Short mmCIF file of C-alpha atoms and ligand atoms in Angstrom, two decimals:
data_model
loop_
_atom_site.label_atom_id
_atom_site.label_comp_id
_atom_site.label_asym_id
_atom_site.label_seq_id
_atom_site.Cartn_x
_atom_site.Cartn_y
_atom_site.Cartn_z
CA UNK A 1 0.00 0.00 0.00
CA UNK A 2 3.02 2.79 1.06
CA UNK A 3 4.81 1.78 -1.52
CA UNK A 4 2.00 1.88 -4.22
CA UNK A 5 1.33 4.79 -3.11
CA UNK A 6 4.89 6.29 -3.10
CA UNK A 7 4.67 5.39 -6.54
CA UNK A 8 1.38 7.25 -7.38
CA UNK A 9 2.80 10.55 -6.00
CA UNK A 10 6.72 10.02 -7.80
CA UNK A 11 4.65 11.31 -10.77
CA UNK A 12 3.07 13.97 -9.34
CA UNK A 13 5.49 17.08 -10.02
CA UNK A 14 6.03 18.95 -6.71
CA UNK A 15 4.66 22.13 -7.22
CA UNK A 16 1.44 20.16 -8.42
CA UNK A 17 1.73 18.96 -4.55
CA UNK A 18 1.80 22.41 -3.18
CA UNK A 19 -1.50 24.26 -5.33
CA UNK A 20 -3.39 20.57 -4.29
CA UNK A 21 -1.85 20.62 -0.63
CA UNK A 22 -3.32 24.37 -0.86
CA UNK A 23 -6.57 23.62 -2.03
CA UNK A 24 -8.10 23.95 1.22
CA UNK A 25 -7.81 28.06 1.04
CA UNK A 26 -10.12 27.69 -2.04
CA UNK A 27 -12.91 26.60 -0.44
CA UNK A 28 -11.96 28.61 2.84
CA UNK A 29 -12.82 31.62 0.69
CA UNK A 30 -15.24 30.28 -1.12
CA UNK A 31 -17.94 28.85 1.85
CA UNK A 32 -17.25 32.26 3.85
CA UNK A 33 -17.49 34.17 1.01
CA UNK A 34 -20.46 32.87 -0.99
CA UNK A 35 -23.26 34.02 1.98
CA UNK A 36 -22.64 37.49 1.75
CA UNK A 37 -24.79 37.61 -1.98
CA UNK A 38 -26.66 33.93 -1.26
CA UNK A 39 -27.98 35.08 2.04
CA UNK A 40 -30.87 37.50 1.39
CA UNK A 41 -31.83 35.05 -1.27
CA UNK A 42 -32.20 31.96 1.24
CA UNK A 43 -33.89 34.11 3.64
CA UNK A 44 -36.66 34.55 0.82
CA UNK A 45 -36.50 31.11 -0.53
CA UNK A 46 -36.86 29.57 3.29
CA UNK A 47 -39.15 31.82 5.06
CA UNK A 48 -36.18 32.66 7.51
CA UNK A 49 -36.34 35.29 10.26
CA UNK A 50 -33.48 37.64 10.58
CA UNK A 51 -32.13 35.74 13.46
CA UNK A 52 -32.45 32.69 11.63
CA UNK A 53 -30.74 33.86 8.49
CA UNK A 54 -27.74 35.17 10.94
CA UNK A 55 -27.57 31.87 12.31
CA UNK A 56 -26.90 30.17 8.82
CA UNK A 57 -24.12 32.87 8.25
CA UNK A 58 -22.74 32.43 11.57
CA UNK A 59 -22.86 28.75 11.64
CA UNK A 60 -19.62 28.18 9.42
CA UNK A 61 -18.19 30.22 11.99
CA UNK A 62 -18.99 28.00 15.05
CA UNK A 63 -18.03 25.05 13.13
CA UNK A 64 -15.07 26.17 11.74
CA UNK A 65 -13.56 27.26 15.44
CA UNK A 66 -14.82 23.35 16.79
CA UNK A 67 -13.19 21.66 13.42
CA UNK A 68 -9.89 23.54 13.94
CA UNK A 69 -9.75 23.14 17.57
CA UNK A 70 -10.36 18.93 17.32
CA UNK A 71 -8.49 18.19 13.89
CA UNK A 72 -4.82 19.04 15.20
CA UNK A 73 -4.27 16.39 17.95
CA UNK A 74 -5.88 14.09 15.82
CA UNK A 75 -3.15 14.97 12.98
CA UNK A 76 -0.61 14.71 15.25
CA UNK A 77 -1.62 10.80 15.92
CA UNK A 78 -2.84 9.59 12.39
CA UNK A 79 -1.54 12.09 9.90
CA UNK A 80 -2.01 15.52 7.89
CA UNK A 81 -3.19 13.18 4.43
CA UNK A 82 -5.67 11.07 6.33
CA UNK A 83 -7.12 14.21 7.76
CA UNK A 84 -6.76 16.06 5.03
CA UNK A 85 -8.98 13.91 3.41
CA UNK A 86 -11.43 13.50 5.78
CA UNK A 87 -12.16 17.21 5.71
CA UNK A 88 -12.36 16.89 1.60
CA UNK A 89 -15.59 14.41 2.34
CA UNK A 90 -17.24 16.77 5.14
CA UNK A 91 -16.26 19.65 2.45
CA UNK A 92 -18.38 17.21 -0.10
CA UNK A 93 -21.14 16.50 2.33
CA UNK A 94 -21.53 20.45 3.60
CA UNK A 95 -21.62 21.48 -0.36
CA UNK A 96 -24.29 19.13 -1.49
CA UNK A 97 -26.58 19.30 1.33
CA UNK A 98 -26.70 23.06 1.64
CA UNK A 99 -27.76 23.36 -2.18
CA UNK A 100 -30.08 21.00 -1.28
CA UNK A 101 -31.32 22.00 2.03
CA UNK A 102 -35.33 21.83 2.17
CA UNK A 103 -35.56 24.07 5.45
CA UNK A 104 -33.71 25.99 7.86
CA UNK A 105 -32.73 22.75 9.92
CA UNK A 106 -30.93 21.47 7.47
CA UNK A 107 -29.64 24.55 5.85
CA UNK A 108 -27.42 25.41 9.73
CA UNK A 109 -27.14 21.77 9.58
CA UNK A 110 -24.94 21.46 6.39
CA UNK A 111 -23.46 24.93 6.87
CA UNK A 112 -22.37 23.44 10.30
CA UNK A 113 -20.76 20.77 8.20
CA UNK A 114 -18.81 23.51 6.01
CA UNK A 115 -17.37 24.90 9.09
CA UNK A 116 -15.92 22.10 10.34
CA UNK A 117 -14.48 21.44 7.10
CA UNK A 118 -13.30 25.08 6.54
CA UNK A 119 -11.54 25.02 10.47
CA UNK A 120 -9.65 21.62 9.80
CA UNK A 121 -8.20 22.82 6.34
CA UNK A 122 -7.44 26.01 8.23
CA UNK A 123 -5.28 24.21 10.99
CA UNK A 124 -4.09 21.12 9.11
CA UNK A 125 -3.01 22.93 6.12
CA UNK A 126 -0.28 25.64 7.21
CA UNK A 127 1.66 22.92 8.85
CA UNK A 128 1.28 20.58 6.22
CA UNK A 129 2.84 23.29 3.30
CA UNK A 130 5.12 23.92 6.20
CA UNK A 131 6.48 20.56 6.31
CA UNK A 132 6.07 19.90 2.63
CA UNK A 133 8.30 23.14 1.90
CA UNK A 134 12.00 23.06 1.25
CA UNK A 135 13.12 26.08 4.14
CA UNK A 136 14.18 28.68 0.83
CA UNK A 137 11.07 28.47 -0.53
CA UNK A 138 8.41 27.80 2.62
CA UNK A 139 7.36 31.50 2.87
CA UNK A 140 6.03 31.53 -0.50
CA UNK A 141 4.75 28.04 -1.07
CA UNK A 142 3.12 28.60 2.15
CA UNK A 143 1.51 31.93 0.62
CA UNK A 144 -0.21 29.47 -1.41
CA UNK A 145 -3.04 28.93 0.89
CA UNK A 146 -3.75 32.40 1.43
CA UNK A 147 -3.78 33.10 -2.31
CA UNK A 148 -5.91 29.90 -2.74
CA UNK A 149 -8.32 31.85 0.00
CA UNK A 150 -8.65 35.07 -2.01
CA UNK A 151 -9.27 33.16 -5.13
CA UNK A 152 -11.59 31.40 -3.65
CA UNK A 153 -13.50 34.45 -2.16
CA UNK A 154 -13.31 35.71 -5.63
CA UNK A 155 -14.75 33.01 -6.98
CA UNK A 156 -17.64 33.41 -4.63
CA UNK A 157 -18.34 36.98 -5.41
CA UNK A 158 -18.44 36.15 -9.31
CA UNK A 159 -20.69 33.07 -8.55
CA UNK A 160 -22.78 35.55 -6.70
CA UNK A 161 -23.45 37.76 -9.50
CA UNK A 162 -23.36 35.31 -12.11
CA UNK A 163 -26.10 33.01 -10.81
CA UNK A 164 -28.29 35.68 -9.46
CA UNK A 165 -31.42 35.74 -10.72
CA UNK A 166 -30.82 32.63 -13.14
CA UNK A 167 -32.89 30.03 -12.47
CA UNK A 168 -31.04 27.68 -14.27
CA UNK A 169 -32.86 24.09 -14.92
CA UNK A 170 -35.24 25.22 -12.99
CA UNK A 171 -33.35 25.35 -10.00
CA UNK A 172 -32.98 28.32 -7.88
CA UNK A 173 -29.75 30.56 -8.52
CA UNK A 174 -28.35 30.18 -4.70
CA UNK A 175 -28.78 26.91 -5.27
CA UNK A 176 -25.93 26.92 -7.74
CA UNK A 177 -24.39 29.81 -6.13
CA UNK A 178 -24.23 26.95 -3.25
CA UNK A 179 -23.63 23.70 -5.06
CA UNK A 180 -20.59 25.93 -6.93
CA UNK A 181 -18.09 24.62 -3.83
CA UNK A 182 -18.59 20.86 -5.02
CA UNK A 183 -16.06 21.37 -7.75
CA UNK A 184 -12.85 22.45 -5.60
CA UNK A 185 -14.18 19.58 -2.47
CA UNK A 186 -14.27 17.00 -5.30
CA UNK A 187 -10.59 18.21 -6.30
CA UNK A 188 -9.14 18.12 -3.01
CA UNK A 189 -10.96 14.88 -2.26
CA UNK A 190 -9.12 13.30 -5.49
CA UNK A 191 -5.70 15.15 -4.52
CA UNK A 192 -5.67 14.25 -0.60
CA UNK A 193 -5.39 10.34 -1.83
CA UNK A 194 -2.10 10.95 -3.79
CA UNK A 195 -0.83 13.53 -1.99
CA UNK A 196 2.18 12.44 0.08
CA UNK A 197 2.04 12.38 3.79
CA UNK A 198 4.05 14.46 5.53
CA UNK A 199 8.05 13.96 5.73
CA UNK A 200 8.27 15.13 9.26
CA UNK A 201 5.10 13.02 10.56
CA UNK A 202 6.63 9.96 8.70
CA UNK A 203 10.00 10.17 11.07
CA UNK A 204 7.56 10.66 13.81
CA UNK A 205 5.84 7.28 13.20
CA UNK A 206 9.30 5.75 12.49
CA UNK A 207 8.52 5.40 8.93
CA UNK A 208 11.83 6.47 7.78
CA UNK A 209 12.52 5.27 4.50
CA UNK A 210 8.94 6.15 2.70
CA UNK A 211 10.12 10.12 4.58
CA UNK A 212 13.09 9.80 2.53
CA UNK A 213 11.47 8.74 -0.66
CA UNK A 214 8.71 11.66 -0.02
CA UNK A 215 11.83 14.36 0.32
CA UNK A 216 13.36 13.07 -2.77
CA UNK A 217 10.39 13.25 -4.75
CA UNK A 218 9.53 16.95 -3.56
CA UNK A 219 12.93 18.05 -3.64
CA UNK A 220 13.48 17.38 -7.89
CA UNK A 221 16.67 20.06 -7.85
CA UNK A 222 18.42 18.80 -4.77
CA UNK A 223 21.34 16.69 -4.79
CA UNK A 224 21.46 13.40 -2.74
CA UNK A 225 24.04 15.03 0.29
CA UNK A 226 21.18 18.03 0.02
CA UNK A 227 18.16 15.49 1.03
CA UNK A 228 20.13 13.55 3.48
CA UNK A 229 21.00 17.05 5.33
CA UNK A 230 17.43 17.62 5.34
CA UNK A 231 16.10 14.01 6.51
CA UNK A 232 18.78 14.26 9.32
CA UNK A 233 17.72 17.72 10.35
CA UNK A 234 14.37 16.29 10.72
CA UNK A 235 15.39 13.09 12.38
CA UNK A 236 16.91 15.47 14.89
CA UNK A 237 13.75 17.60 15.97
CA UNK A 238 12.04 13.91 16.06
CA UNK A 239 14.46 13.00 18.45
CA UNK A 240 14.23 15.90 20.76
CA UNK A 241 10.69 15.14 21.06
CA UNK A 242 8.23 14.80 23.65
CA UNK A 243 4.84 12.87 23.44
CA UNK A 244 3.09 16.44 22.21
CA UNK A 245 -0.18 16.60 23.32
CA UNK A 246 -1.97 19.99 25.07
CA UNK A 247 0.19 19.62 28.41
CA UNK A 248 3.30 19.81 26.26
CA UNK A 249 2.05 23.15 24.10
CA UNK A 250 1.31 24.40 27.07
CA UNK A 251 4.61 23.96 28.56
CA UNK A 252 7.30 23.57 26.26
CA UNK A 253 5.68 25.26 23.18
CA UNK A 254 4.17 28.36 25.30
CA UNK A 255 6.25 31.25 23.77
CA UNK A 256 4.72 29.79 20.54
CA UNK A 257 1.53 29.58 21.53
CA UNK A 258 1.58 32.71 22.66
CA UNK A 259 2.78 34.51 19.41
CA UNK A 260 0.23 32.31 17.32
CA UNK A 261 -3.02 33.10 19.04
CA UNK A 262 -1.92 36.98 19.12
CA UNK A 263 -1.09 37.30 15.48
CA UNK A 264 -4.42 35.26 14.68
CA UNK A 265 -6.61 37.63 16.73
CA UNK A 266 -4.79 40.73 15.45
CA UNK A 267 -5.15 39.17 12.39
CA UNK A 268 -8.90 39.45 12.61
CA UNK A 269 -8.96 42.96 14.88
CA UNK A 270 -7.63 44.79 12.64
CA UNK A 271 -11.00 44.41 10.62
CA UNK A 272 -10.13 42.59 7.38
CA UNK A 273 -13.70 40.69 7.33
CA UNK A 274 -15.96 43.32 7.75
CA UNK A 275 -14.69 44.67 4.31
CA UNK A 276 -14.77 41.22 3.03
CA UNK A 277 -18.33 40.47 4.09
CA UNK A 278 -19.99 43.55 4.60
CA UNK A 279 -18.57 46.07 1.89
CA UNK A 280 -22.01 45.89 0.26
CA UNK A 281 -23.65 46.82 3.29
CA UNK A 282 -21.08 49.74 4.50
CA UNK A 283 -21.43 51.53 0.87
CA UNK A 284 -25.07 50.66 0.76
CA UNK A 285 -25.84 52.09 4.35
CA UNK A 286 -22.89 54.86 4.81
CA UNK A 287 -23.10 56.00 1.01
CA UNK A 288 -26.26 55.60 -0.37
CA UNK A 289 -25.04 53.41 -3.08
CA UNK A 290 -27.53 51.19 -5.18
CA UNK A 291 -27.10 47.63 -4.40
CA UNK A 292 -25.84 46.74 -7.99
CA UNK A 293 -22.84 49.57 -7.99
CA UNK A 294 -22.01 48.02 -4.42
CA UNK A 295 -21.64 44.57 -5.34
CA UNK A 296 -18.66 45.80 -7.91
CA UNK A 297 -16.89 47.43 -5.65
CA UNK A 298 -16.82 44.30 -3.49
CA UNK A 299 -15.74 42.74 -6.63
CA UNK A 300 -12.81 45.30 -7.54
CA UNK A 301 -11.96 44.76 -3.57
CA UNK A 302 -11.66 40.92 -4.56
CA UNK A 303 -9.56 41.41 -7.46
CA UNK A 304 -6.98 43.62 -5.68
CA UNK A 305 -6.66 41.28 -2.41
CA UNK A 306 -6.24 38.34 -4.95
CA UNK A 307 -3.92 40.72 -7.03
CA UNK A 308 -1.74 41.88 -3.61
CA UNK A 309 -1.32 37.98 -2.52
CA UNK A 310 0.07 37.04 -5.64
CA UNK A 311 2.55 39.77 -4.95
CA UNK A 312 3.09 38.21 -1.99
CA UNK A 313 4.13 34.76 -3.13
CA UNK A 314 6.94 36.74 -4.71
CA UNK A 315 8.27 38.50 -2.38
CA UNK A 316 7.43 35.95 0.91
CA UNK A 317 10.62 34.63 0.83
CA UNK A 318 12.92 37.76 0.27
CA UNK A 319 12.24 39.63 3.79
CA UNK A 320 11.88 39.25 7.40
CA UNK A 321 9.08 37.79 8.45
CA UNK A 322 8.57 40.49 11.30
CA UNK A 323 9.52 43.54 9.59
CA UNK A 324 6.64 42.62 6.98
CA UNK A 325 4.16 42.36 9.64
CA UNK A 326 5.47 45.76 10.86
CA UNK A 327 5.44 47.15 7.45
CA UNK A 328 1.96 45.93 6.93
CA UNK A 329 0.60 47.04 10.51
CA UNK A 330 1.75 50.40 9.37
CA UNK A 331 0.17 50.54 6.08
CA UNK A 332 -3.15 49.36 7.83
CA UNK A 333 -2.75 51.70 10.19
CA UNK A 334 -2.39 54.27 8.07
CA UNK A 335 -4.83 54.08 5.90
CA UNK A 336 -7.83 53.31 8.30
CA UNK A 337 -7.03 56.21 10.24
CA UNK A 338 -7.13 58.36 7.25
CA UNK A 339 -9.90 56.68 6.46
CA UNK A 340 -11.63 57.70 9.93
CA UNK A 341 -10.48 60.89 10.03
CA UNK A 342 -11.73 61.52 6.41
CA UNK A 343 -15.32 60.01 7.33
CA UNK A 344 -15.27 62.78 10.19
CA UNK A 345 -14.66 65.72 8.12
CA UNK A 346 -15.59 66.62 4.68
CA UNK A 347 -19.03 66.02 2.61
CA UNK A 348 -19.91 61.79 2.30
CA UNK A 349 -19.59 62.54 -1.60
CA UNK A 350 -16.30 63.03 -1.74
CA UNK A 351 -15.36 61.26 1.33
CA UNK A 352 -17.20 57.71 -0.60
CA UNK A 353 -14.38 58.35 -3.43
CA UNK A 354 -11.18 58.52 -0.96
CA UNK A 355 -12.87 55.77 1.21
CA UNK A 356 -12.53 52.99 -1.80
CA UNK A 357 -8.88 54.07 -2.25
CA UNK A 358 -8.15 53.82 0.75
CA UNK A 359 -9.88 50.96 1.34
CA UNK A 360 -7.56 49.36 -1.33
CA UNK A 361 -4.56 50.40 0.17
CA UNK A 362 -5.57 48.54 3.30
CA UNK A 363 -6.22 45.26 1.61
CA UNK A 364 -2.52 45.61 -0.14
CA UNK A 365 -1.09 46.35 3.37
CA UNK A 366 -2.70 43.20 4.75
CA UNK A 367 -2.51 41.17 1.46
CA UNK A 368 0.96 41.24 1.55
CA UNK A 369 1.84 40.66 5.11
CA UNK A 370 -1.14 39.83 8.00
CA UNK A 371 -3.40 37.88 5.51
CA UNK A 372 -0.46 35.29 4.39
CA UNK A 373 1.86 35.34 7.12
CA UNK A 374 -0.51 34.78 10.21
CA UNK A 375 -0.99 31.25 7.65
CA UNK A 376 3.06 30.80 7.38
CA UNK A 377 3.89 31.51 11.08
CA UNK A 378 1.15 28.93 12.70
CA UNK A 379 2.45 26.42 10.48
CA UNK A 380 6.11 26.59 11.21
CA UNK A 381 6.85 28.25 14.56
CA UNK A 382 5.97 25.22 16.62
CA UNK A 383 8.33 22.19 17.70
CA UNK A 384 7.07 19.22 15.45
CA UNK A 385 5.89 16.77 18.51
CA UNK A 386 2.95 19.55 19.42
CA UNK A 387 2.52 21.19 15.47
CA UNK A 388 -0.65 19.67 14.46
CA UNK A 389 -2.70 20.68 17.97
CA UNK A 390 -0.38 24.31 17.78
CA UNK A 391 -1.61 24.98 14.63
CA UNK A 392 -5.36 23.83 15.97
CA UNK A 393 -5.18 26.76 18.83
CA UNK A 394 -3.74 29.60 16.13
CA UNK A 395 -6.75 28.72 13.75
CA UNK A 396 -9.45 28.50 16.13
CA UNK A 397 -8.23 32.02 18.00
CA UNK A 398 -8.70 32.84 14.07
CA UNK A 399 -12.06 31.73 13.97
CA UNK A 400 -13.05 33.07 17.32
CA UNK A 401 -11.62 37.12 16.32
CA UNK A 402 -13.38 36.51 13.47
CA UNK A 403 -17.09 35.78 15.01
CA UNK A 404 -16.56 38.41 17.23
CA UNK A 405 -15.57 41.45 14.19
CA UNK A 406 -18.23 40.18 11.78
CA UNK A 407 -21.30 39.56 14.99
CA UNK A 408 -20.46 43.36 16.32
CA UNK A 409 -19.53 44.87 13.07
CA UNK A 410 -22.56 46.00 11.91
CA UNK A 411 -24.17 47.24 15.64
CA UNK A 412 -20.83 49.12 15.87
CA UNK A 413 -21.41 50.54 12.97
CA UNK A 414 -25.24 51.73 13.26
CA UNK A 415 -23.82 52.55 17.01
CA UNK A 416 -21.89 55.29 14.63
CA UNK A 417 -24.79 56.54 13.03
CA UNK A 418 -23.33 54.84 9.98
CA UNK A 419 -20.45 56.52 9.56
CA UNK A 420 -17.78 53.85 8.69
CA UNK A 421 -14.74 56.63 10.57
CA UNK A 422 -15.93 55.00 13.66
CA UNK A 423 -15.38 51.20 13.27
CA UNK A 424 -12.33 52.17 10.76
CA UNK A 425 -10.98 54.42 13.65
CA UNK A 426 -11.23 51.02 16.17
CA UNK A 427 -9.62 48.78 13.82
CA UNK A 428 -6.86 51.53 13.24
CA UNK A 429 -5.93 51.02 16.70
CA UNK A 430 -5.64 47.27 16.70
CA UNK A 431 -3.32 47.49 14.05
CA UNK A 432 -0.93 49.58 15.90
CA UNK A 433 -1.20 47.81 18.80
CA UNK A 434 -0.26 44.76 16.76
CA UNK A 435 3.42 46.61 16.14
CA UNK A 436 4.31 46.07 19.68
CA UNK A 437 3.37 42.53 19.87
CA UNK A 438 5.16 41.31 17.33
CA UNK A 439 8.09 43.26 18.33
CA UNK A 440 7.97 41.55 21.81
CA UNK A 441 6.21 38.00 21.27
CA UNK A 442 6.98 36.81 17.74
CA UNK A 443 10.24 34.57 16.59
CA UNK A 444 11.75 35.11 13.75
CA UNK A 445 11.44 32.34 11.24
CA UNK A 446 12.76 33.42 7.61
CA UNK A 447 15.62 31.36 6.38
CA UNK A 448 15.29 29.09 8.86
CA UNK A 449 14.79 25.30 8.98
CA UNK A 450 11.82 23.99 11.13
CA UNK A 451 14.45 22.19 13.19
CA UNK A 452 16.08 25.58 13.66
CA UNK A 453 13.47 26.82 14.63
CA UNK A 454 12.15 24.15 16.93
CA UNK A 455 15.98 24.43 18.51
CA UNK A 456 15.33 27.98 19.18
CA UNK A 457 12.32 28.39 20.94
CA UNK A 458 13.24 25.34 22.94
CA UNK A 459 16.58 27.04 24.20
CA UNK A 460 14.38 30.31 25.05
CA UNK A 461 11.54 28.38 26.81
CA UNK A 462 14.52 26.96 28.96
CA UNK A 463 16.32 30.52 29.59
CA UNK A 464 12.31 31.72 30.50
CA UNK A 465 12.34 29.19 33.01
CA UNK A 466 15.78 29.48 34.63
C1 LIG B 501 -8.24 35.57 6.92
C2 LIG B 501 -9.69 35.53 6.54
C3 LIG B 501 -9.95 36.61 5.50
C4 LIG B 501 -9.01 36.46 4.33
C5 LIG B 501 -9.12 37.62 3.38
C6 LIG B 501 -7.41 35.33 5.68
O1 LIG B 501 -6.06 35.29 6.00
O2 LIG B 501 -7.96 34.60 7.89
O3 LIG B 501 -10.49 35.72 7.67
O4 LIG B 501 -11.28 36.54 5.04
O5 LIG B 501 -7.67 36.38 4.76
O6 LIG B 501 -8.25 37.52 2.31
#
């Protein structure tokens, strides 16, 4: 069986490995995204309340914090591929039933589904690319996910206005707009059998030799003294290890659990989603813009995160990992406060014009450092013996900042009297504060190996406790 399958994935060319391994971040984007247009259209279609029709948006959200919060131990005993693919089949399951769904039961029932699917691609996959990745390149194959989320949330924003009102086959158009995500789940369902398992989790179950053949296969332009450097630098973290487990993150792994769960919150404080869901609603309601002009501006908001992340991917790998999160803290920053003070002081005309370019500005300055590197860090900054339930905590402190921004978003933003300065003004703040943290609390990762880095934080969790 190994070795069939060793053989399977030899032919596989390894960047194919990377945009499969990846594939998760398409439908990431895609189930979060797709509600924002579907939703008023289910609430019609299913008699819903507005509490109910809150509930199917927020459901992904609940799920999504419970699947990345269970998935990590569980990769940490039987695997990132097994897992992987597990989540491909919920991913399946969520898709089908919520184009299907009869009534509101079912409807939080299958978007329940898609949650826990989202939040176990969201922790398993970071440390999966992370482990896949040679260290030169693990920044920007890394990236990938976060580039396969924007695409994905682009994907659901043209689905949205391509199926609406089209009643194709005489099936309702959120139906499709729904049924859309069955595509990408039946991809990574195909690509989680031949994908490889993880190098690092293979020395972990002793299973050296297939580790070896997996590095030699993803490593085409290395020479054989290359690889074996490699498979002995991992055979070394594996040997420093511990059980893992939640007792060890908690002790061994704290500095690193500590830096993860911060940079995932900030990640979320500094108010990316309430553009990404809501930018409809804050032109609609603060600008008095038709509903058909809003929708494009979400769409030209779409394009330019996609656009930024792909500049990301480039440049990942050629600077600090800290200094970018700086840099983009700044830009964020910034432009929200701008933004704010803009909002307070001259006529909403003119003030709706400077508040889309500035709006863009922010998505570059979190395109191209919060969005992909909160991704990068979770997956690499913790020891291997504890990575898969590490990366479970960073994702689900993801999830959680992110319920919290997109429940109060709006009721902060009526608390305004509509005027977007005051939310804009909050999330200014965060992003400041977040220069601080990562000053104080986050390691420093580019260039390194994972065993380097596993060495590092070891050595400072020891000098902490002396
Ligand atoms: C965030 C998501 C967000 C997306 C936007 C991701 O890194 O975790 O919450 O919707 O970026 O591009």
């Amino acid at each position: 069986m190994t070795t069939q399958r060793s053989q399977a994935t030899r032919s596989l060319n390894s960047n194919i490995i990377f945009v499969i391994g990846a594939l998760g971040g398409l439908l990431f984007g895609f189930d979060t995204g797709i509600i924002s247009g579907a939703s008023p259209l289910i609430e019609k279609a299913l008699h819903l309340t507005v509490s109910q029709i809150s509930f199917v948006t927020s459901a992904v959200l609940i799920g999504s914090c419970v699947g990345a919060l269970t998935i990590g131990g569980l990769s940490d005993k039987y695997g990132r591929k097994l897992l992987l693919f597990i989540s491909s089949i919920l991913f399946i399951i969520g898709a089908l039933m919520s184009a299907f769904a009869p009534d509101f039961i079912i409807m939080v029932i299958a978007r329940i589904i898609l949650g826990l699917a989202v939040g176990s691609a969201s922790a398993l996959t970071p440390a999966y690319l992370a482990e896949l990745a040679p260290k030169e390149r693990r920044g920007s194959l890394e990236t990938l996910f976060q580039l396969m989320i924007t695409a994905g949330i682009l994907l659901a924003y043209v689905a949205n206005i391509g199926f609406l009102n089209h009643n194709i086959a005489g099936w309702a158009d959120w139906r499709w707009m729904l049924v859309t995500a069955f595509i990408p789940a039946l991809a990574l369902f195909i690509g989680s059998i031949i994908l490889p398992e993880s190098p690092h989790f293979l020395i972990r179950m002793g299973k050296e030799d297939e580790s070896q053949q997996v590095l030699t296969q993803l490593r085409p332009s290395y020479t054989a003294e290359q690889i074996k450097s490699e498979f002995h630098d991992i055979q070394n973290a594996n040997s420093q290890n511990h059980k893992g487990g939640v007792k060890e993150l908690f002790t061994i792994a704290r500095p690193a659990l500590i830096a993860a769960i911060g940079i995932m919150l900030f990640q979320q404080l500094v108010g990316i989603n309430s553009v990404i869901y809501y930018l409809p609603q804050v032109f609609i309601e603060g600008f008095h813009f038709s509903a058909s002009s809003a929708i494009w501006i979400s769409v030209g908001i779409g394009v330019v995160n996609f656009l930024s992340t792909i500049v990301a991917t480039i440049i990942m790998d050629k600077f600090p990992r800290k200094k970018l999160l700086i840099w983009g803290a700044f830009v964020m920053g910034v432009s929200l406060a701008i933004l704010c003070v803009i909002n307070y002081t001259i006529n909403i005309e003119t003030a709706a014009v400077y508040t889309i370019i500035l709006i863009a500005i922010y998505i570059f300055g979190f395109a191209v450092s919060w969005g992909p590197l909160a991704w990068v860090l979770i997956g690499e900054i913790f020891p291997l013996s504890v990575r898969g339930v590490g990366s479970s905590f960073g994702s689900a402190a993801n999830w959680i900042g992110n319920f919290v921004v997109t429940q109060f978003f709006l009721i902060i933003l009526a608390l305004f009297h509509n005027n977007v300065g005051g939310p804009f003004g909050i999330f200014a703040i965060f992003a400041f504060l977040s220069i601080p943290f990562v000053m104080r609390y986050v390691p420093e990762t580019h260039g390194k190996s994972l065993g380097e880095i596993q060495d590092e934080l070891l050595k400072k969790n020891k000098q902490n406790k002396k």
